[in-house]
Backbone as numpy.savetxt, mean C-alpha at the origin, in Angstrom:
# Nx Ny Nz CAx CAy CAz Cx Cy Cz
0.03 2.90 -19.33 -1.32 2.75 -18.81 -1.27 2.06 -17.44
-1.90 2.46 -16.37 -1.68 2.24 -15.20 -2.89 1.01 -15.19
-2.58 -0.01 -14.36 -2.95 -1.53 -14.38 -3.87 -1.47 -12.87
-5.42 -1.86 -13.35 -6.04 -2.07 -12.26 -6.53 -3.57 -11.47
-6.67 -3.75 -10.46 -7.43 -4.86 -10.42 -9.01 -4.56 -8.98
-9.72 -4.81 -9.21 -11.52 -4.02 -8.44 -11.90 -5.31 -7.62
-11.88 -5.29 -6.32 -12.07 -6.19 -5.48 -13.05 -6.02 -4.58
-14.73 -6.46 -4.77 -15.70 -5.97 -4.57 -16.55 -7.53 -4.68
-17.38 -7.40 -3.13 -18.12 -8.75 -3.41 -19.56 -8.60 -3.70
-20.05 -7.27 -4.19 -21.21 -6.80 -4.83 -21.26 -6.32 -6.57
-21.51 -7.59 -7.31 -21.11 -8.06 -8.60 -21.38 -6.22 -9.45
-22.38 -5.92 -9.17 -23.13 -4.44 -9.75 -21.96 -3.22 -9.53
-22.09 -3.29 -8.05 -20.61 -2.11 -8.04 -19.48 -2.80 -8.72
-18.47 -3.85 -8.29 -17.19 -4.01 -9.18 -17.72 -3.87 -10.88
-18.31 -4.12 -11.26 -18.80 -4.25 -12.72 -18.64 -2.52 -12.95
-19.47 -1.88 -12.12 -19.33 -0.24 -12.41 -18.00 0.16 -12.12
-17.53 0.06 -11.37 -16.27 0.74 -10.83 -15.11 0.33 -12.00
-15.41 -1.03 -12.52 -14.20 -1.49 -13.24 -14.58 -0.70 -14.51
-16.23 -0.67 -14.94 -16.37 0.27 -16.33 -15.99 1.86 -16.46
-16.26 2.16 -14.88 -15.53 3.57 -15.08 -14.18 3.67 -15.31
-13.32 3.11 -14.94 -12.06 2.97 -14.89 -11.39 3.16 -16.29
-12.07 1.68 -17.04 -11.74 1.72 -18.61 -11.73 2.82 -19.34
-13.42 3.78 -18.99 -13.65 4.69 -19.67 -12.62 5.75 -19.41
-12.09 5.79 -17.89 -11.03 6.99 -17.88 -9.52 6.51 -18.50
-9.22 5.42 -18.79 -7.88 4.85 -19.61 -7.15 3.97 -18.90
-7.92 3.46 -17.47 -7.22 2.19 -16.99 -7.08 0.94 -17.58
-6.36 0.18 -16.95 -6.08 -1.31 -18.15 -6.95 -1.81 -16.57
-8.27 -2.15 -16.89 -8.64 -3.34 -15.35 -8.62 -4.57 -16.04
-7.69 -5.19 -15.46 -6.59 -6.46 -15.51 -7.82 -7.85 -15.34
-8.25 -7.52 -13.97 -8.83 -8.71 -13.59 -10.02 -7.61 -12.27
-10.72 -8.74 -11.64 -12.24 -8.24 -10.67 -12.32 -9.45 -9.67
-12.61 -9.09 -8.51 -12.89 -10.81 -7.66 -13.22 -10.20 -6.51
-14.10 -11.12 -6.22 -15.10 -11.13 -5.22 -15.22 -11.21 -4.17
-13.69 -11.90 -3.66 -13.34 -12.16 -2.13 -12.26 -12.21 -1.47
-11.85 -12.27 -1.07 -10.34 -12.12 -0.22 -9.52 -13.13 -1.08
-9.90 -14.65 -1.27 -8.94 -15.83 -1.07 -8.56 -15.12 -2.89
-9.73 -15.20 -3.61 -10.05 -14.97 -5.23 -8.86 -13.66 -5.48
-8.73 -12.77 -4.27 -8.24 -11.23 -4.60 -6.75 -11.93 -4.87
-6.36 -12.11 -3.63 -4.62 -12.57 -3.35 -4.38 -13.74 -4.95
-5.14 -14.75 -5.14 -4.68 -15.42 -6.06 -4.45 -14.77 -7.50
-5.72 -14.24 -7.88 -5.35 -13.41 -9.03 -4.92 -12.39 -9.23
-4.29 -11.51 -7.94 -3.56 -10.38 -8.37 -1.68 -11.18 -8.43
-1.93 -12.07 -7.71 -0.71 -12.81 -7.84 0.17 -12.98 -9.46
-1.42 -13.27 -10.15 -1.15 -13.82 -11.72 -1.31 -12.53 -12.65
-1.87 -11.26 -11.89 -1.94 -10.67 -13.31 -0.98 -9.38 -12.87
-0.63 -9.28 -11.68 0.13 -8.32 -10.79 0.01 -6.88 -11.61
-1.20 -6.71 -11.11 -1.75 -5.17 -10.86 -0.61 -3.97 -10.56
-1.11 -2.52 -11.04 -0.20 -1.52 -10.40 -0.96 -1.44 -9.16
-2.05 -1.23 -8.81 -3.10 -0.73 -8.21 -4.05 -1.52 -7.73
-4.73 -2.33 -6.21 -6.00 -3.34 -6.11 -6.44 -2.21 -5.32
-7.34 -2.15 -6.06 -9.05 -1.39 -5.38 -9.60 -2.66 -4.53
-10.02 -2.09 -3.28 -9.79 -3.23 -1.91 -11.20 -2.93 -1.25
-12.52 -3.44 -1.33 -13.30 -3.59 0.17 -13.03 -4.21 0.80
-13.58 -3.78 2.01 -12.79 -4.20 3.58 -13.82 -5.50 3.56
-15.80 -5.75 3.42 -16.25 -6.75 3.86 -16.38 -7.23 2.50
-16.01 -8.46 2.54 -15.88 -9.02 1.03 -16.60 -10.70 1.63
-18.25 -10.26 2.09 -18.94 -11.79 2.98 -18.47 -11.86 3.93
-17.58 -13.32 4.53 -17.45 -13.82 5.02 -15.88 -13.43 5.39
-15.15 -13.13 4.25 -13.84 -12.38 3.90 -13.88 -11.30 4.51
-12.36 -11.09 4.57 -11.76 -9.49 4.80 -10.47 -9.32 3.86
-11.41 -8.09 3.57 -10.60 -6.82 2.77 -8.58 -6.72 3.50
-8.68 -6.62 4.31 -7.74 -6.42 5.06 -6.65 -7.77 5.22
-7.22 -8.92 5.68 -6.31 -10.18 5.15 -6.11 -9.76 3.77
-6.79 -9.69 2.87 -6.00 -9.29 1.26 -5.04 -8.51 1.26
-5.25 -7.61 1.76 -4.34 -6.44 1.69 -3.39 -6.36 2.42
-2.97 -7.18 3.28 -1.74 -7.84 3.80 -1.15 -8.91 3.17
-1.96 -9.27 2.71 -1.20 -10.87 2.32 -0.87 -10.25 0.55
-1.48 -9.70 -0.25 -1.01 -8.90 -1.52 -0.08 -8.15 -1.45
0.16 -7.20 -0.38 1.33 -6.05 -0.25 2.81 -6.94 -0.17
2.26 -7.69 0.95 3.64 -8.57 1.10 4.40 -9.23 0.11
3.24 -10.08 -0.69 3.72 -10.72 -1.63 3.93 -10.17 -2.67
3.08 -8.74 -3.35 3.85 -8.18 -4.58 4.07 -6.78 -4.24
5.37 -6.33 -3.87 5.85 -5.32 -3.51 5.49 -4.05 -4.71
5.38 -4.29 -5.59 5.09 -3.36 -6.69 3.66 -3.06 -6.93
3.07 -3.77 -5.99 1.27 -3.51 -6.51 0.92 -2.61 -5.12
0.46 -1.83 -5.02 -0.27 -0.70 -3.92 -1.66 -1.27 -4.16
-2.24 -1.28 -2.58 -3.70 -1.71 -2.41 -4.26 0.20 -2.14
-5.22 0.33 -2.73 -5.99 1.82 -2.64 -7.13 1.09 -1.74
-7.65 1.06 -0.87 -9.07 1.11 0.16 -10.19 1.73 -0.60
-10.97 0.65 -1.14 -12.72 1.73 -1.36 -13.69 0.40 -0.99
-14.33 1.62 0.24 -14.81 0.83 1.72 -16.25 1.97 1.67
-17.47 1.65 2.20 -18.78 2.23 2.56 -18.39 2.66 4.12
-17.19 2.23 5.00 -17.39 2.77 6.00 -16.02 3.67 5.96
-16.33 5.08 7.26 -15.23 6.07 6.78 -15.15 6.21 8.96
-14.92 4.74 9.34 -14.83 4.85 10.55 -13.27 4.60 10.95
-12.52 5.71 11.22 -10.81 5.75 11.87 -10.36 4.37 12.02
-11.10 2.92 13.23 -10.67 2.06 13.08 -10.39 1.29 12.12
-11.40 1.15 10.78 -11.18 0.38 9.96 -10.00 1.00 8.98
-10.13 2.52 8.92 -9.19 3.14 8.65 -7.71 2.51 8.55
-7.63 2.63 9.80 -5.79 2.03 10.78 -5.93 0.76 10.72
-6.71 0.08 10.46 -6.84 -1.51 10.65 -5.66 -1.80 8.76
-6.69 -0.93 7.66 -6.28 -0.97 6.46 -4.70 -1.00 6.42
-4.06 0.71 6.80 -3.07 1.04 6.56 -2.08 0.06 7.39
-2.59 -0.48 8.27 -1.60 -1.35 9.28 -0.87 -2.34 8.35
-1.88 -2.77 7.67 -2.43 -4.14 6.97 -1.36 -3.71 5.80
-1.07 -2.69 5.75 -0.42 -2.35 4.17 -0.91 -1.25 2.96
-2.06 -0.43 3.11 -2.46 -0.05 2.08 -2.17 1.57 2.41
-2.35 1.74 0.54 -1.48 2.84 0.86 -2.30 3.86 0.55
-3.49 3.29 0.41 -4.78 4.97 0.62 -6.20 4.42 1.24
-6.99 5.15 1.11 -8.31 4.98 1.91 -9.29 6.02 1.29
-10.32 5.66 0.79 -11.43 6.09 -0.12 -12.98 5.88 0.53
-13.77 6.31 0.71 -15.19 6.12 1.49 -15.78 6.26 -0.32
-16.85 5.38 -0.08 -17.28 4.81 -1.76 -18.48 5.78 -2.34
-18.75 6.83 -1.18 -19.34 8.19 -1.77 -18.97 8.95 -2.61
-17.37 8.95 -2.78 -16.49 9.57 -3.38 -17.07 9.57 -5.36
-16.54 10.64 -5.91 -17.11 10.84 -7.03 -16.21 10.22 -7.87
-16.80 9.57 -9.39 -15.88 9.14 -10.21 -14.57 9.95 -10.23
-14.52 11.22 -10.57 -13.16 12.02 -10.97 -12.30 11.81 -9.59
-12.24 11.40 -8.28 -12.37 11.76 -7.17 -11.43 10.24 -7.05
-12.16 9.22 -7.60 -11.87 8.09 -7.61 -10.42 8.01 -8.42
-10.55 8.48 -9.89 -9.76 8.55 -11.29 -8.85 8.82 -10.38
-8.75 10.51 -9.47 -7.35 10.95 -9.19 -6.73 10.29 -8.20
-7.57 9.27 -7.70 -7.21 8.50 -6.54 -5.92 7.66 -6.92
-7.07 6.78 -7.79 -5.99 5.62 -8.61 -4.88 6.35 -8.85
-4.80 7.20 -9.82 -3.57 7.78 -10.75 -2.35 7.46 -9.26
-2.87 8.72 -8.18 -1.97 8.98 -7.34 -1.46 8.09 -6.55
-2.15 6.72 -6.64 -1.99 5.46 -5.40 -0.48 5.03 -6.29
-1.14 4.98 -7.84 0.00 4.22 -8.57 1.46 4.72 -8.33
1.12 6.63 -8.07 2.55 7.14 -8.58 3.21 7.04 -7.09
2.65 6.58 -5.71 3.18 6.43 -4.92 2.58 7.17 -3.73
1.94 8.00 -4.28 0.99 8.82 -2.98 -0.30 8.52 -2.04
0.01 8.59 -0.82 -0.66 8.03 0.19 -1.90 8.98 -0.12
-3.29 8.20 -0.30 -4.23 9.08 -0.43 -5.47 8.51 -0.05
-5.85 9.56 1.08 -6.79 9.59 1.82 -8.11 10.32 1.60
-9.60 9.88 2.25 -10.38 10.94 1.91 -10.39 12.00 2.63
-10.47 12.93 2.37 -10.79 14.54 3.29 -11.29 13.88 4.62
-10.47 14.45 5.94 -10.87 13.92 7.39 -10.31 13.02 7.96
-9.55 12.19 7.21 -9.33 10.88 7.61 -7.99 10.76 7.89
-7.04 11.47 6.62 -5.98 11.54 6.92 -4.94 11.59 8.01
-5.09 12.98 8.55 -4.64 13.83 9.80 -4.39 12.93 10.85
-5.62 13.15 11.52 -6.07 11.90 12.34 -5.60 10.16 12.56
-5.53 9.48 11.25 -5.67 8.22 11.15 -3.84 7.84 11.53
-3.06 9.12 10.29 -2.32 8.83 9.78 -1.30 8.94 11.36
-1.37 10.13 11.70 -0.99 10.95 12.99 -0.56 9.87 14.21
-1.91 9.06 14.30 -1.99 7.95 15.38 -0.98 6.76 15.07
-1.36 6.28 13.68 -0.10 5.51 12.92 1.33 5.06 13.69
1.50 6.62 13.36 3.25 7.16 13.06 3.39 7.07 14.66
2.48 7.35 15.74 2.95 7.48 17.40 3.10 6.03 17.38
2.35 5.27 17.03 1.91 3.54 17.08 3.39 2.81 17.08
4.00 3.49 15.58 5.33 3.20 14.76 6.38 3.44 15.78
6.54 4.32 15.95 7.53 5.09 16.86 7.24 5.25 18.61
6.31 4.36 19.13 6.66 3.63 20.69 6.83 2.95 20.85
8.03 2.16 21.61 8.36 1.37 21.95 7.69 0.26 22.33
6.31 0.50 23.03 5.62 0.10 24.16 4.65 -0.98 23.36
4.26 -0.42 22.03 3.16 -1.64 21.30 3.19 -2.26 20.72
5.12 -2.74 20.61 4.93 -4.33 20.17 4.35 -4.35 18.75
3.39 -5.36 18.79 3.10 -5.76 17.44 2.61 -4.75 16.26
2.07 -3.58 17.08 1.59 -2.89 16.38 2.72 -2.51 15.28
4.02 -2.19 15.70 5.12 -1.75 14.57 5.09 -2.56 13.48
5.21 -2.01 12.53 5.65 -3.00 11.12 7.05 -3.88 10.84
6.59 -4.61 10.54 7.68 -5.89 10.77 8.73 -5.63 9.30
9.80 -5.79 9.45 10.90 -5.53 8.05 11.40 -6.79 7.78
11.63 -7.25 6.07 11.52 -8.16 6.42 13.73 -8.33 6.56
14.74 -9.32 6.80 15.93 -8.98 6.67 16.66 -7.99 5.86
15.84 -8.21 4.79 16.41 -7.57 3.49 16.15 -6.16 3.34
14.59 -5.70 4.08 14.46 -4.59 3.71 15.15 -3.97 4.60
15.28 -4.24 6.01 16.20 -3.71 7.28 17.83 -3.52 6.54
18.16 -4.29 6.05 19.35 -4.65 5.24 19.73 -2.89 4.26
18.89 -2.88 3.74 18.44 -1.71 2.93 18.16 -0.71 2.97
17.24 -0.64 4.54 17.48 0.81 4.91 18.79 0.97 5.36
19.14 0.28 6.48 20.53 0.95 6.83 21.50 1.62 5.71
21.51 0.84 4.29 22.14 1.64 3.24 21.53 2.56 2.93
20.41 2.58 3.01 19.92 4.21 2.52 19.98 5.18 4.00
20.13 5.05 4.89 20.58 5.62 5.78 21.83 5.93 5.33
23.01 5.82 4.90 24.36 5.37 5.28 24.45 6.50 3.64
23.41 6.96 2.93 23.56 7.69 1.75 23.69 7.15 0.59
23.79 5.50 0.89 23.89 5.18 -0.85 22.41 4.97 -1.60
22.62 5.36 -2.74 21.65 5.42 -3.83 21.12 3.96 -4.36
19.89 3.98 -4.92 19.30 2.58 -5.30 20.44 2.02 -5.90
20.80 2.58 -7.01 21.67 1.37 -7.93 23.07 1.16 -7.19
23.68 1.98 -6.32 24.95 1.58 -5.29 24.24 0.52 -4.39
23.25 0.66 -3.98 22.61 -0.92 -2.97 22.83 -1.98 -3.76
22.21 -1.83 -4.89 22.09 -2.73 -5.87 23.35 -3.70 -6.01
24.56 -2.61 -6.56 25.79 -3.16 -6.31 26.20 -3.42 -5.41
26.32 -2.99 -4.06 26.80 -4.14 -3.12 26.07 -5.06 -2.78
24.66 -5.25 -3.06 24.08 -6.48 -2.51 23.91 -7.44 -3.90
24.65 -7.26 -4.55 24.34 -7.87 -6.10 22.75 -8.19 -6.33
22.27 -7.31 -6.60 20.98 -7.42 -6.60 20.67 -6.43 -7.41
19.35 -6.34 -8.46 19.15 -5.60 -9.66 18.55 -4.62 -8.72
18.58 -3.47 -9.96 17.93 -2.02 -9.60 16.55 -2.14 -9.02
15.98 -3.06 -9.74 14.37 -2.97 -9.47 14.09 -3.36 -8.23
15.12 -4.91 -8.21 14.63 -5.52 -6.51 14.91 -4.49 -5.82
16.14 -3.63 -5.30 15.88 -2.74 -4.81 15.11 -1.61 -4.75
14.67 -0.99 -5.68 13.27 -0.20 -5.39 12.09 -0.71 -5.27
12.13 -1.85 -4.92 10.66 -2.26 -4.83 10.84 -2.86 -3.05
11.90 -3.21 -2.37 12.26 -3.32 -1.21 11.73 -1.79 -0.79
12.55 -0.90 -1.49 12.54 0.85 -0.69 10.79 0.86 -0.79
10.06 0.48 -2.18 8.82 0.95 -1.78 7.92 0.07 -1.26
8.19 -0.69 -0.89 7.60 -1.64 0.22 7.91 -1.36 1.70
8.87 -1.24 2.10 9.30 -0.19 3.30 8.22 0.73 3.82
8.68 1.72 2.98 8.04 3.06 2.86 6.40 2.71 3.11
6.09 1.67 2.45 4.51 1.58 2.94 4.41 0.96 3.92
5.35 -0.23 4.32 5.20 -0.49 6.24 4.91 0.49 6.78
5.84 1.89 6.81 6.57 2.67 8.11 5.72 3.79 7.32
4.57 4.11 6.02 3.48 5.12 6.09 4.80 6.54 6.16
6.01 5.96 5.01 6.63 7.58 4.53 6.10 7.56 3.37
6.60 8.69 3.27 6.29 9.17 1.67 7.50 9.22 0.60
8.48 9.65 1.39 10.24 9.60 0.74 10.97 8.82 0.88
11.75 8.88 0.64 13.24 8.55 0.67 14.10 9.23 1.91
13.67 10.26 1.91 14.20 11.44 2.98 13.90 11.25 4.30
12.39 11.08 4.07 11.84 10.70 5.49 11.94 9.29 5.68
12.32 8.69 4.93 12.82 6.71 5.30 14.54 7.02 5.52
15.48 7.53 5.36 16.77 8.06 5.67 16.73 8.59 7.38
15.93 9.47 7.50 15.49 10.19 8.67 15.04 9.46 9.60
14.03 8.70 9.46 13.47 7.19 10.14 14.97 6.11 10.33
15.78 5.63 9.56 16.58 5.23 9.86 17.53 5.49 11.21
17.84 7.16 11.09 18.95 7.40 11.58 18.38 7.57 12.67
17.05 7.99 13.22 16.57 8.20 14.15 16.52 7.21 15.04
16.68 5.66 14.27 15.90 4.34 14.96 18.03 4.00 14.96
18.70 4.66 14.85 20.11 3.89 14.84 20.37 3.06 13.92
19.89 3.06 12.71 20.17 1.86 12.02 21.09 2.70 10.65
21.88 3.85 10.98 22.85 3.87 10.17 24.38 3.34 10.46
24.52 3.02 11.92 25.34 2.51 12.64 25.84 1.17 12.35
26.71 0.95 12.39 27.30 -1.12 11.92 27.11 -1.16 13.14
């Protein structure tokens, strides 16, 4: 059962969103109201999945969703936001998240959202994608903007170069004496910095950036 947590500072919607959820077979874990409330309790109940508004009052959606991605590599933030404007868009994914939802969207719409955020798929609403994602990846890959690139942290840099270099999760594992899991949860934390989808295309990204090289 895939593990939710509904981060909404309008008590009526999180209350709905979290009851639909149940009804389709989610486990919703925990609900909170604001940025500081989001990061602490997904900390404790570590979600597969945080359903994320961007204005949460006084809060932002987006400090959460940076400061959650970072800290639990295994939880994916999904975006469900009332605005479906490109900046807040790229502001999200910058931030870490690994889909984007406009809150028009229909329950079933929502359901396949979740499912797909969990299993690893970047999912966007119709329009947004192309566009948002497109700009991203030029952002990623020029030299010229600095902060804009996603920051790695030693370990995960550490890690691509081995997956550049062809070895497999559990061969990382073994040379960095480090369990299977920490390493796939490095690879899929990566992968949502640098907005791949594979393994293939994080190999490819490697070799491209020189980092299969000693």
């Amino acid at each position: 059962m895939i593990s939710v947590m509904v981060v909404d500072d309008h008590p009526i919607w999180r209350d709905g969103v979290a009851r639909d959820l149940v009804e389709n077979g989610f486990e919703v874990r925990a609900t909170a109201p604001d940025a500081l409330a989001a990061v602490r309790i997904a900390g404790a109940v570590r979600p597969d999945v945080v359903l994320m508004d961007l204005v949460l009052g006084e809060s932002s959606g987006v400090d959460a969703t940076r400061e959650i991605t970072n800290a639990l590599p295994g939880t994916r933030v999904l975006v469900l936001s009332a605005s479906g404007e490109h900046g807040d868009v790229l502001e999200a994914v910058k931030a870490g998240a690994s889909g984007y939802l406009v809150k028009s969207a229909s329950v079933a719409e929502l359901v396949d959202a979740v499912r797909r955020t969990a299993a690893g798929d970047p999912v966007f609403t119709p329009g947004l994608a192309g566009m948002v994602l497109g700009e991203y990846r030029r952002m990623v890959q020029s030299p010229d903007d600095g902060p804009a690139v996603p920051r790695l942290t030693e370990r995960e840099t550490e890690v691509l170069r081995l997956v550049a270099k062809g070895l497999t999760a559990r061969q990382i594992a073994e040379r960095l004496v480090l369990s299977h899991r920490t390493i796939e949860n490095h690879v899929q934390s990566t992968l949502r910095k640098l907005q791949l989808h594979n393994r293939v295309e994080l190999a490819r990204y490697a070799i491209e950036h020189g980092l299969d090289q000693d």
